Coordinates of C-alpha atoms in Angstrom, one line a residue:
Chain A
X1 CA 149.0 80.1 64.1
X2 CA 149.5 76.6 65.5
X3 CA 150.7 75.8 69.0
X4 CA 153.8 74.3 67.4
X5 CA 154.6 77.4 65.5
X6 CA 154.0 79.6 68.5
X7 CA 156.2 77.4 70.6
X8 CA 159.0 77.6 67.9
X9 CA 158.7 81.3 67.8
X10 CA 159.1 81.5 71.6
X11 CA 162.1 79.2 71.6
X12 CA 163.7 81.6 69.2
X13 CA 162.6 85.1 70.5
X14 CA 163.4 84.3 74.0
X15 CA 166.4 82.0 73.2
X16 CA 164.9 79.7 75.7
X17 CA 163.7 76.1 76.3
X18 CA 162.5 76.9 79.8
X19 CA 158.9 76.4 80.7
X20 CA 157.9 78.1 84.0
X21 CA 155.4 76.0 85.9
X22 CA 152.8 77.9 88.0
X23 CA 151.8 75.9 91.0
X24 CA 150.6 78.4 93.5
X25 CA 150.7 77.0 97.1
X26 CA 149.5 79.6 99.7
X27 CA 151.7 78.0 102.4
X28 CA 154.8 79.0 100.5
X29 CA 153.7 82.5 99.6
X30 CA 155.6 85.6 100.8
X31 CA 154.1 87.0 104.0
X32 CA 152.9 90.3 102.4
X33 CA 150.6 88.4 100.0
X34 CA 149.0 86.2 102.5
X35 CA 145.3 86.9 103.3
X36 CA 144.8 88.8 100.1
X37 CA 141.7 87.6 98.2
X38 CA 143.6 87.9 94.9
X39 CA 146.9 86.4 96.3
X40 CA 147.0 83.6 93.8
X41 CA 146.6 85.9 90.8
X42 CA 149.0 88.5 92.2
X43 CA 151.7 85.9 93.0
X44 CA 151.5 84.3 89.6
X45 CA 151.3 87.6 87.8
X46 CA 154.4 88.8 89.4
X47 CA 156.3 85.6 88.5
X48 CA 155.0 85.8 85.0
X49 CA 155.9 89.4 84.5
X50 CA 159.4 88.8 85.9
X51 CA 160.1 85.7 83.6
X52 CA 158.2 86.4 80.3
X53 CA 161.4 87.2 78.4
X54 CA 163.1 84.1 79.7
X55 CA 160.4 81.4 79.0
X56 CA 159.2 79.4 76.0
X57 CA 155.9 78.6 77.8
X58 CA 154.0 79.1 81.0
X59 CA 152.4 76.0 82.5
X60 CA 149.7 76.6 85.2
X61 CA 148.8 73.4 87.1
X62 CA 145.0 73.5 87.5
X63 CA 144.9 71.4 90.7
X64 CA 146.5 74.2 92.7
X65 CA 143.8 76.6 91.5
X66 CA 140.9 74.2 91.9
X67 CA 141.9 73.3 95.5
X68 CA 141.6 77.0 96.3
X69 CA 138.4 77.7 94.5
X70 CA 140.4 80.0 92.4
X71 CA 139.2 79.2 88.9
X72 CA 138.5 82.9 88.3
X73 CA 142.0 83.9 89.2
X74 CA 143.3 81.2 86.7
X75 CA 141.1 82.7 84.0
X76 CA 142.5 86.2 84.8
X77 CA 146.1 85.0 84.9
X78 CA 145.9 83.4 81.4
X79 CA 144.1 86.5 80.1
X80 CA 147.0 88.6 81.6
X81 CA 149.7 86.4 79.8
X82 CA 147.9 86.6 76.5
X83 CA 147.5 90.4 76.8
X84 CA 150.9 91.3 78.1
X85 CA 153.2 88.5 76.9
X86 CA 151.6 87.2 73.7
X87 CA 154.8 85.6 72.6
X88 CA 154.6 83.0 75.4
X89 CA 152.2 80.2 74.9
X90 CA 150.2 78.8 77.9
X91 CA 150.1 75.1 78.6
X92 CA 147.3 74.2 80.9
X93 CA 148.5 71.2 83.0
X94 CA 145.4 69.3 83.8
X95 CA 146.1 65.7 82.5
X96 CA 142.6 65.1 81.4
X97 CA 141.4 61.8 80.2
X98 CA 137.8 60.6 79.5
X99 CA 135.4 59.3 76.9
X100 CA 134.6 61.4 73.9
X101 CA 131.4 63.1 75.0
X102 CA 133.2 64.2 78.3
X103 CA 136.4 65.0 76.5
X104 CA 134.4 67.6 74.5
X105 CA 133.5 69.3 77.7
X106 CA 137.1 69.3 78.9
X107 CA 138.2 70.7 75.6
X108 CA 135.7 73.5 76.1
X109 CA 137.0 74.1 79.6
X110 CA 140.6 74.3 78.5
X111 CA 140.4 76.0 75.2
X112 CA 137.3 78.3 75.4
X113 CA 137.0 79.1 79.1
X114 CA 140.8 79.2 79.9
X115 CA 142.0 80.0 76.4
X116 CA 145.0 77.6 76.9
X117 CA 147.3 77.2 73.9
X118 CA 147.9 73.5 74.8
X119 CA 146.6 70.9 77.3
X120 CA 148.2 68.0 78.9
X121 CA 146.2 64.6 78.6
X122 CA 146.4 61.1 79.8
X123 CA 146.6 58.3 77.2
X124 CA 145.1 55.5 79.3
X125 CA 141.6 55.6 77.7
X126 CA 142.9 55.6 74.1
X127 CA 142.6 57.6 71.0
X128 CA 138.9 58.4 71.2
X129 CA 139.6 60.1 74.5
X130 CA 142.2 62.3 72.8
X131 CA 140.4 63.0 69.4
X132 CA 137.9 65.6 70.5
X133 CA 140.6 68.0 71.4
X134 CA 142.1 67.8 68.0
X135 CA 139.1 69.7 66.6
X136 CA 140.7 72.9 68.0
X137 CA 143.4 72.8 65.2
X138 CA 145.3 75.9 66.5
X139 CA 145.9 74.2 70.0
X140 CA 148.3 71.7 71.1
X141 CA 147.8 68.4 73.0
X142 CA 150.6 67.1 75.2
X143 CA 150.2 63.4 76.0
X144 CA 151.7 61.7 79.1
X145 CA 154.3 59.2 78.0
X146 CA 157.1 58.7 80.7
X147 CA 156.5 60.6 83.8
X148 CA 159.0 61.9 86.3
X149 CA 157.6 60.4 89.5
X150 CA 159.0 57.2 91.0
X151 CA 155.6 55.4 90.5
X152 CA 155.7 56.3 86.9
X153 CA 157.3 52.9 86.4
X154 CA 154.4 51.0 87.8
X155 CA 152.6 51.0 84.4
X156 CA 154.8 52.9 82.0
X157 CA 157.8 50.7 82.4
X158 CA 155.9 47.5 82.1
X159 CA 157.3 45.2 79.3
X160 CA 154.9 44.3 76.6
X161 CA 154.7 41.2 74.5
X162 CA 157.4 41.9 71.8
X163 CA 159.8 43.4 74.4
X164 CA 158.9 47.0 74.3
X165 CA 157.9 49.1 77.3
X166 CA 154.5 50.7 77.6
X167 CA 155.8 54.2 77.3
X168 CA 157.6 53.3 74.1
X169 CA 154.4 52.1 72.7
X170 CA 152.6 55.3 73.7
X171 CA 155.4 57.4 72.0
X172 CA 154.9 55.5 68.9
X173 CA 151.1 55.6 68.9
X174 CA 151.2 59.4 69.4
X175 CA 153.8 60.0 66.8
X176 CA 152.2 57.7 64.1
X177 CA 148.4 57.7 64.7
X178 CA 147.3 60.3 67.2
X179 CA 148.8 63.3 65.5
X180 CA 146.9 63.8 62.2
X181 CA 147.3 67.6 62.1
X182 CA 150.7 68.1 63.9
X183 CA 149.1 69.1 67.3
X184 CA 150.8 66.5 69.5
X185 CA 153.6 66.7 72.0
X186 CA 154.6 64.3 74.8
X187 CA 155.5 64.5 78.5
X188 CA 158.7 62.7 79.3
X189 CA 160.4 63.2 82.7
X190 CA 163.9 64.5 83.2
X191 CA 164.5 61.9 85.8
X192 CA 165.2 59.3 83.1
X193 CA 167.6 60.7 80.4
X194 CA 168.1 57.3 78.7
X195 CA 164.4 57.0 78.3
X196 CA 164.1 60.5 77.0
X197 CA 166.7 59.7 74.3
X198 CA 164.6 56.7 73.5
X199 CA 161.5 58.6 73.1
X200 CA 163.3 61.2 71.0
X201 CA 164.5 58.5 68.6
X202 CA 160.9 57.2 68.2
X203 CA 159.1 60.5 67.7
X204 CA 161.4 62.5 65.5
X205 CA 161.1 66.3 66.2
X206 CA 157.9 66.2 68.2
X207 CA 158.1 68.8 71.1
X208 CA 158.7 67.2 74.5
X209 CA 157.5 68.7 77.8
X210 CA 160.1 67.7 80.3
X211 CA 159.4 68.1 84.1
X212 CA 161.7 66.9 86.8
X213 CA 164.6 69.3 86.8
X214 CA 164.9 71.6 89.8
X215 CA 163.0 70.3 92.9
X216 CA 162.7 66.8 91.5
X217 CA 166.4 66.4 90.9
X218 CA 166.8 65.8 87.2
X219 CA 170.2 66.5 85.6
X220 CA 170.1 69.5 83.2
X221 CA 173.0 68.5 81.0
X222 CA 171.9 64.9 80.6
X223 CA 168.4 66.0 80.0
X224 CA 169.1 68.5 77.3
X225 CA 171.6 66.2 75.4
X226 CA 169.2 63.3 75.5
X227 CA 166.1 65.3 74.4
X228 CA 167.2 68.0 72.0
X229 CA 166.4 67.9 68.4
X230 CA 169.1 68.4 65.7
X231 CA 168.5 72.1 65.7
X232 CA 169.0 72.3 69.5
X233 CA 165.4 72.8 70.4
X234 CA 162.3 70.6 70.6
X235 CA 162.0 70.8 74.5
X236 CA 160.0 72.6 77.1
X237 CA 162.0 72.0 80.1
X238 CA 159.7 72.7 83.0
X239 CA 160.6 74.0 86.4
X240 CA 158.1 75.1 89.0
X241 CA 159.0 75.1 92.7
X242 CA 162.6 76.0 92.3
X243 CA 161.6 79.2 90.5
X244 CA 158.4 80.1 92.3
X245 CA 159.7 79.8 95.8
X246 CA 163.3 81.0 95.2
X247 CA 162.6 84.0 97.5
X248 CA 160.4 84.4 100.4
X249 CA 160.4 88.2 100.7
X250 CA 158.7 91.1 98.9
X251 CA 161.4 90.6 96.2
X252 CA 160.3 87.1 95.5
X253 CA 159.7 87.8 91.8
X254 CA 163.2 89.1 91.4
X255 CA 164.6 86.0 93.1
X256 CA 162.4 83.9 90.7
X257 CA 163.8 85.8 87.8
X258 CA 167.4 85.1 88.9
X259 CA 166.8 81.3 89.1
X260 CA 164.8 81.3 85.8
X261 CA 167.7 83.1 84.1
X262 CA 170.3 80.8 85.5
X263 CA 168.2 77.7 84.5
X264 CA 167.6 79.1 81.0
X265 CA 171.3 79.7 80.6
X266 CA 172.4 76.4 82.0
X267 CA 170.0 74.7 79.6
X268 CA 171.4 76.7 76.6
X269 CA 174.9 75.6 77.4
X270 CA 174.0 72.0 76.3
X271 CA 171.8 72.8 73.3
X272 CA 174.8 71.9 71.1
Chain B
X1 CA 132.0 55.3 108.3
X2 CA 134.0 54.3 105.2
X3 CA 132.9 54.7 101.6
X4 CA 132.6 51.0 101.2
X5 CA 130.2 50.7 104.2
X6 CA 128.1 53.6 103.1
X7 CA 127.9 52.0 99.6
X8 CA 126.9 48.7 101.1
X9 CA 124.3 50.4 103.2
X10 CA 122.8 52.1 100.1
X11 CA 122.8 48.8 98.2
X12 CA 120.7 47.4 100.9
X13 CA 118.4 50.3 101.9
X14 CA 117.5 51.3 98.3
X15 CA 117.7 47.7 97.0
X16 CA 119.7 49.1 94.2
X17 CA 123.0 48.7 92.3
X18 CA 122.1 51.8 90.2
X19 CA 124.5 54.7 90.1
X20 CA 122.8 57.8 88.6
X21 CA 125.3 59.8 86.6
X22 CA 124.9 63.6 86.5
X23 CA 126.2 65.0 83.2
X24 CA 124.3 68.3 82.8
X25 CA 124.4 69.4 79.1
X26 CA 122.5 72.6 78.6
X27 CA 121.6 71.8 75.0
X28 CA 119.5 68.8 76.3
X29 CA 117.8 70.7 79.1
X30 CA 113.9 71.2 79.1
X31 CA 113.0 74.5 77.7
X32 CA 111.7 76.0 81.0
X33 CA 115.1 75.7 82.6
X34 CA 117.0 77.3 79.8
X35 CA 118.5 80.7 80.5
X36 CA 118.1 80.4 84.3
X37 CA 121.4 81.2 86.0
X38 CA 121.0 78.2 88.4
X39 CA 119.8 75.8 85.6
X40 CA 122.6 73.3 86.1
X41 CA 121.9 73.0 89.9
X42 CA 118.1 73.0 89.4
X43 CA 118.2 70.4 86.7
X44 CA 120.4 68.1 88.8
X45 CA 118.6 68.7 92.0
X46 CA 115.4 67.7 90.4
X47 CA 117.0 64.5 89.1
X48 CA 118.5 63.7 92.5
X49 CA 115.3 64.3 94.4
X50 CA 113.3 62.1 92.0
X51 CA 115.7 59.2 92.1
X52 CA 117.4 59.2 95.5
X53 CA 115.4 56.2 96.8
X54 CA 116.4 54.2 93.7
X55 CA 120.1 54.8 93.5
X56 CA 123.2 53.4 95.4
X57 CA 125.3 56.4 94.3
X58 CA 125.2 59.7 92.5
X59 CA 128.0 60.4 90.1
X60 CA 128.5 64.0 88.9
X61 CA 130.9 64.3 86.0
X62 CA 133.1 67.4 86.8
X63 CA 133.8 68.1 83.1
X64 CA 130.2 69.3 82.5
X65 CA 130.3 71.7 85.4
X66 CA 133.8 73.0 84.6
X67 CA 132.9 73.7 80.9
X68 CA 130.1 75.9 82.2
X69 CA 132.0 77.7 84.9
X70 CA 129.4 76.1 87.3
X71 CA 131.8 74.8 90.0
X72 CA 129.6 76.7 92.6
X73 CA 126.6 74.8 91.4
X74 CA 128.4 71.5 91.8
X75 CA 129.3 72.4 95.4
X76 CA 125.7 73.3 96.0
X77 CA 124.5 70.1 94.4
X78 CA 126.7 67.8 96.5
X79 CA 125.8 69.7 99.6
X80 CA 122.1 69.2 98.8
X81 CA 122.6 65.4 98.3
X82 CA 124.4 65.1 101.7
X83 CA 121.7 67.2 103.4
X84 CA 118.6 65.6 101.9
X85 CA 119.7 62.2 100.8
X86 CA 122.5 61.2 103.3
X87 CA 122.0 57.5 102.5
X88 CA 123.3 58.0 98.9
X89 CA 127.1 58.4 98.5
X90 CA 128.5 60.8 95.9
X91 CA 131.2 59.7 93.5
X92 CA 133.0 62.6 91.9
X93 CA 133.9 61.5 88.4
X94 CA 137.1 63.5 87.6
X95 CA 139.6 60.8 86.6
X96 CA 142.5 62.7 88.2
X97 CA 146.1 61.5 87.9
X98 CA 149.2 63.4 88.7
X99 CA 152.4 63.3 90.9
X100 CA 152.1 63.3 94.7
X101 CA 152.3 67.0 95.4
X102 CA 149.7 67.7 92.8
X103 CA 147.5 64.8 93.8
X104 CA 147.3 66.4 97.3
X105 CA 145.7 69.4 95.7
X106 CA 143.3 67.3 93.7
X107 CA 142.4 65.4 97.0
X108 CA 141.7 68.7 98.7
X109 CA 139.5 69.7 95.7
X110 CA 137.5 66.4 95.7
X111 CA 137.3 65.7 99.4
X112 CA 137.3 69.1 101.2
X113 CA 135.9 71.5 98.6
X114 CA 133.3 69.2 97.0
X115 CA 132.9 66.8 100.0
X116 CA 132.8 63.8 97.6
X117 CA 132.6 60.3 99.2
X118 CA 134.7 58.9 96.4
X119 CA 136.8 60.0 93.4
X120 CA 137.7 58.3 90.1
X121 CA 141.4 58.3 89.3
X122 CA 143.7 57.3 86.4
X123 CA 146.4 54.7 87.1
X124 CA 148.9 55.6 84.3
X125 CA 151.2 57.5 86.7
X126 CA 151.4 54.7 89.3
X127 CA 151.0 54.3 93.0
X128 CA 152.5 57.5 94.2
X129 CA 149.9 59.4 92.1
X130 CA 147.1 57.4 94.0
X131 CA 148.6 57.3 97.5
X132 CA 147.9 60.9 98.6
X133 CA 144.1 60.3 98.3
X134 CA 144.3 57.3 100.6
X135 CA 145.0 59.7 103.6
X136 CA 141.3 60.5 103.6
X137 CA 140.4 57.1 105.1
X138 CA 136.7 57.5 105.1
X139 CA 136.8 58.2 101.4
X140 CA 136.9 55.9 98.4
X141 CA 139.1 55.8 95.3
X142 CA 137.9 54.3 92.1
X143 CA 140.7 53.4 89.7
X144 CA 140.2 53.2 86.0
X145 CA 140.8 49.6 84.8
X146 CA 138.9 48.7 81.7
X147 CA 136.9 51.6 80.2
X148 CA 133.7 51.3 78.1
X149 CA 134.8 53.4 75.1
X150 CA 136.1 51.7 71.9
X151 CA 139.6 53.4 72.3
X152 CA 139.8 51.8 75.8
X153 CA 141.5 48.8 74.1
X154 CA 144.4 51.0 72.6
X155 CA 146.4 50.6 75.9
X156 CA 144.2 48.6 78.3
X157 CA 144.0 45.6 76.0
X158 CA 147.7 45.4 75.1
X159 CA 149.3 42.1 75.9
X160 CA 152.2 42.1 78.4
X161 CA 155.2 40.0 78.6
X162 CA 153.8 36.9 80.4
X163 CA 150.5 37.0 78.4
X164 CA 148.3 39.2 80.6
X165 CA 146.5 42.3 79.4
X166 CA 147.4 45.7 80.9
X167 CA 143.9 46.0 82.4
X168 CA 144.4 42.7 84.2
X169 CA 147.6 43.9 85.6
X170 CA 146.0 47.1 86.8
X171 CA 143.2 45.1 88.5
X172 CA 145.8 43.0 90.3
X173 CA 147.9 46.0 91.4
X174 CA 144.9 47.7 92.9
X175 CA 143.6 44.7 94.6
X176 CA 146.9 43.6 96.1
X177 CA 149.1 46.7 96.5
X178 CA 147.1 49.9 96.1
X179 CA 144.4 49.2 98.7
X180 CA 146.0 49.2 102.2
X181 CA 142.9 50.4 104.0
X182 CA 140.1 49.0 101.9
X183 CA 139.2 52.3 100.0
X184 CA 139.7 51.1 96.5
X185 CA 137.2 50.2 93.8
X186 CA 137.6 49.9 90.0
X187 CA 136.0 51.2 86.8
X188 CA 135.2 48.4 84.4
X189 CA 132.9 49.0 81.4
X190 CA 129.7 47.2 80.7
X191 CA 130.6 46.9 77.1
X192 CA 132.9 43.9 77.7
X193 CA 131.1 41.4 80.1
X194 CA 133.9 38.8 79.7
X195 CA 136.4 41.2 80.9
X196 CA 134.2 42.3 83.7
X197 CA 134.1 38.6 84.8
X198 CA 137.8 38.4 84.4
X199 CA 138.3 41.5 86.8
X200 CA 135.9 40.1 89.3
X201 CA 137.9 37.0 89.5
X202 CA 141.1 38.9 90.1
X203 CA 139.8 41.3 92.7
X204 CA 137.5 39.3 94.9
X205 CA 134.6 41.4 96.3
X206 CA 136.1 44.9 95.5
X207 CA 133.3 47.3 94.3
X208 CA 133.2 47.9 90.6
X209 CA 131.8 51.0 89.0
X210 CA 130.4 49.9 85.6
X211 CA 129.5 52.6 83.0
X212 CA 128.3 51.6 79.5
X213 CA 124.7 50.4 79.9
X214 CA 122.0 52.8 78.6
X215 CA 123.2 55.1 75.9
X216 CA 126.5 53.3 75.4
X217 CA 124.6 50.0 74.7
X218 CA 125.9 47.5 77.3
X219 CA 123.7 44.5 78.0
X220 CA 122.2 44.6 81.6
X221 CA 121.8 40.8 82.1
X222 CA 125.4 40.0 80.9
X223 CA 126.8 42.9 82.9
X224 CA 125.2 41.9 86.2
X225 CA 125.9 38.2 85.9
X226 CA 129.5 38.8 85.0
X227 CA 130.2 41.4 87.6
X228 CA 128.1 40.6 90.8
X229 CA 129.6 39.2 93.9
X230 CA 128.4 36.0 95.6
X231 CA 125.8 38.0 97.7
X232 CA 124.4 39.7 94.5
X233 CA 126.0 43.1 95.0
X234 CA 129.5 44.6 94.4
X235 CA 128.4 46.9 91.6
X236 CA 127.6 50.5 90.9
X237 CA 125.9 50.2 87.4
X238 CA 126.1 53.7 86.1
X239 CA 123.6 55.2 83.7
X240 CA 123.5 59.0 82.9
X241 CA 122.1 60.1 79.6
X242 CA 119.3 57.5 79.4
X243 CA 117.9 58.7 82.7
X244 CA 118.8 62.4 82.6
X245 CA 117.2 63.1 79.3
X246 CA 114.4 60.6 79.3
X247 CA 111.9 63.5 79.1
X248 CA 112.1 66.9 77.6
X249 CA 109.2 68.6 79.2
X250 CA 108.5 70.1 82.6
X251 CA 108.0 66.6 83.9
X252 CA 111.5 65.6 83.0
X253 CA 112.3 64.4 86.5
X254 CA 109.3 62.1 86.5
X255 CA 110.4 60.7 83.2
X256 CA 113.9 60.2 84.7
X257 CA 112.5 58.4 87.7
X258 CA 110.5 56.0 85.5
X259 CA 113.7 55.0 83.6
X260 CA 115.8 54.8 86.8
X261 CA 113.1 52.6 88.4
X262 CA 112.9 50.3 85.2
X263 CA 116.8 50.1 85.2
X264 CA 117.1 49.4 88.9
X265 CA 114.5 46.6 88.6
X266 CA 116.0 45.1 85.5
X267 CA 119.4 45.0 87.2
X268 CA 117.7 43.4 90.3
X269 CA 116.3 40.6 88.2
X270 CA 119.9 39.3 87.5
X271 CA 121.5 39.7 90.9
X272 CA 120.8 36.0 91.5

């Protein structure tokens, strides 16, 4: 079963376009978890168990685990998701990008070691830096296109000879040349709805991973209307901090569930 | 002491512009190391000890360690280099690139956990994805500009409105705006000497990390002449596979040393 078909099944079974980002920051953890050697796993496990019927994907951000020497807890977390919530695919957010021989190692890290269903990658080094991942035909590859941070414009919004912006060129490259087996998706930030609509027009019904709502301030209605496909799906709308740190007490997972539910339902209002 | 001053000291004390890349691939290890739980550390340690008087930098590629669940061996390796060969700075080759909050986590990973002297990063997400690393003022940041792989041209060689190529724009951004404290360097592949000369003209005496000689086929004479600064330095010319896997027997480190010595001396012939 391909990443795309698993994602489509999760859109439907959970009636959700919400991707729950897992960015574990010890400083923001509830007091009762602090100091536990498995705090990272336990925090994320509780969030996952509380939101698994509301999400179309989970997206652990590897930097947060790596900074804490918690790779083993990331492995355990993804194993837990596959075992308990097999309907929800896992996107490993690592934004890898390197030459072919090195990309093969990153592919082994993401797809064999961590058993991720999809991986985010950076397009700057071109197609041969992306190609090795495509050998795992049941996995997805989500290419950075237009990112939600202010500095995203420094390169992505540059105008090319011919009048197009760099991010538009990346969208077209991925849709037409970098996706021989239907494994590709794109990252497009919610902070720029017009550009999201733009990318949607270029790439047809390719899935889009959309960070930037919640803590980063993107507007949900504008985002969904700009990015949805004709059937009202096509999106993984990602929220991390607003869900993870909704509560500070022992009931943090319930608080997270409440925000996830409200966000899912708000998104669904605009699916058309 | 800044990364740049440490690098300049190593250029001088070891009379070398050679950066030894550490890409440990178990399939290529000598037979006597295979099956040892610390094989990755032992292989790299032997290479490091055999070449430390010939190198201006060591460059471990984190993907090779991550694919093998060998983060602990990478930590031990860098600790060993700092303890035994403090004159040789360590460049962690990880090509990170993410929004500010995530970049802070990657900075902790590279500079606190691994104690790297410098880190490679990807410019696609713009300045605010680079800025968090600059808070570690004694560390260096090496930004991808023109990479040595064939696909490097897919984006980097695109022509912008105004006639410049994207890699030239990145070179200028880094030299003029992304380097407030003198921490920046650039990655420019040896496979394109004319473009190396081009970048050198744009960035003055910024250090350049140059992969692509050795296994990737870049020409040493053309590379050094195109990239050197007026004083015959300014370069970290990186070679990995040609050195690491020069020998297959128990004397693999001696074989590596011989290739490193020949490469260093060949580079030195063209420093002018």
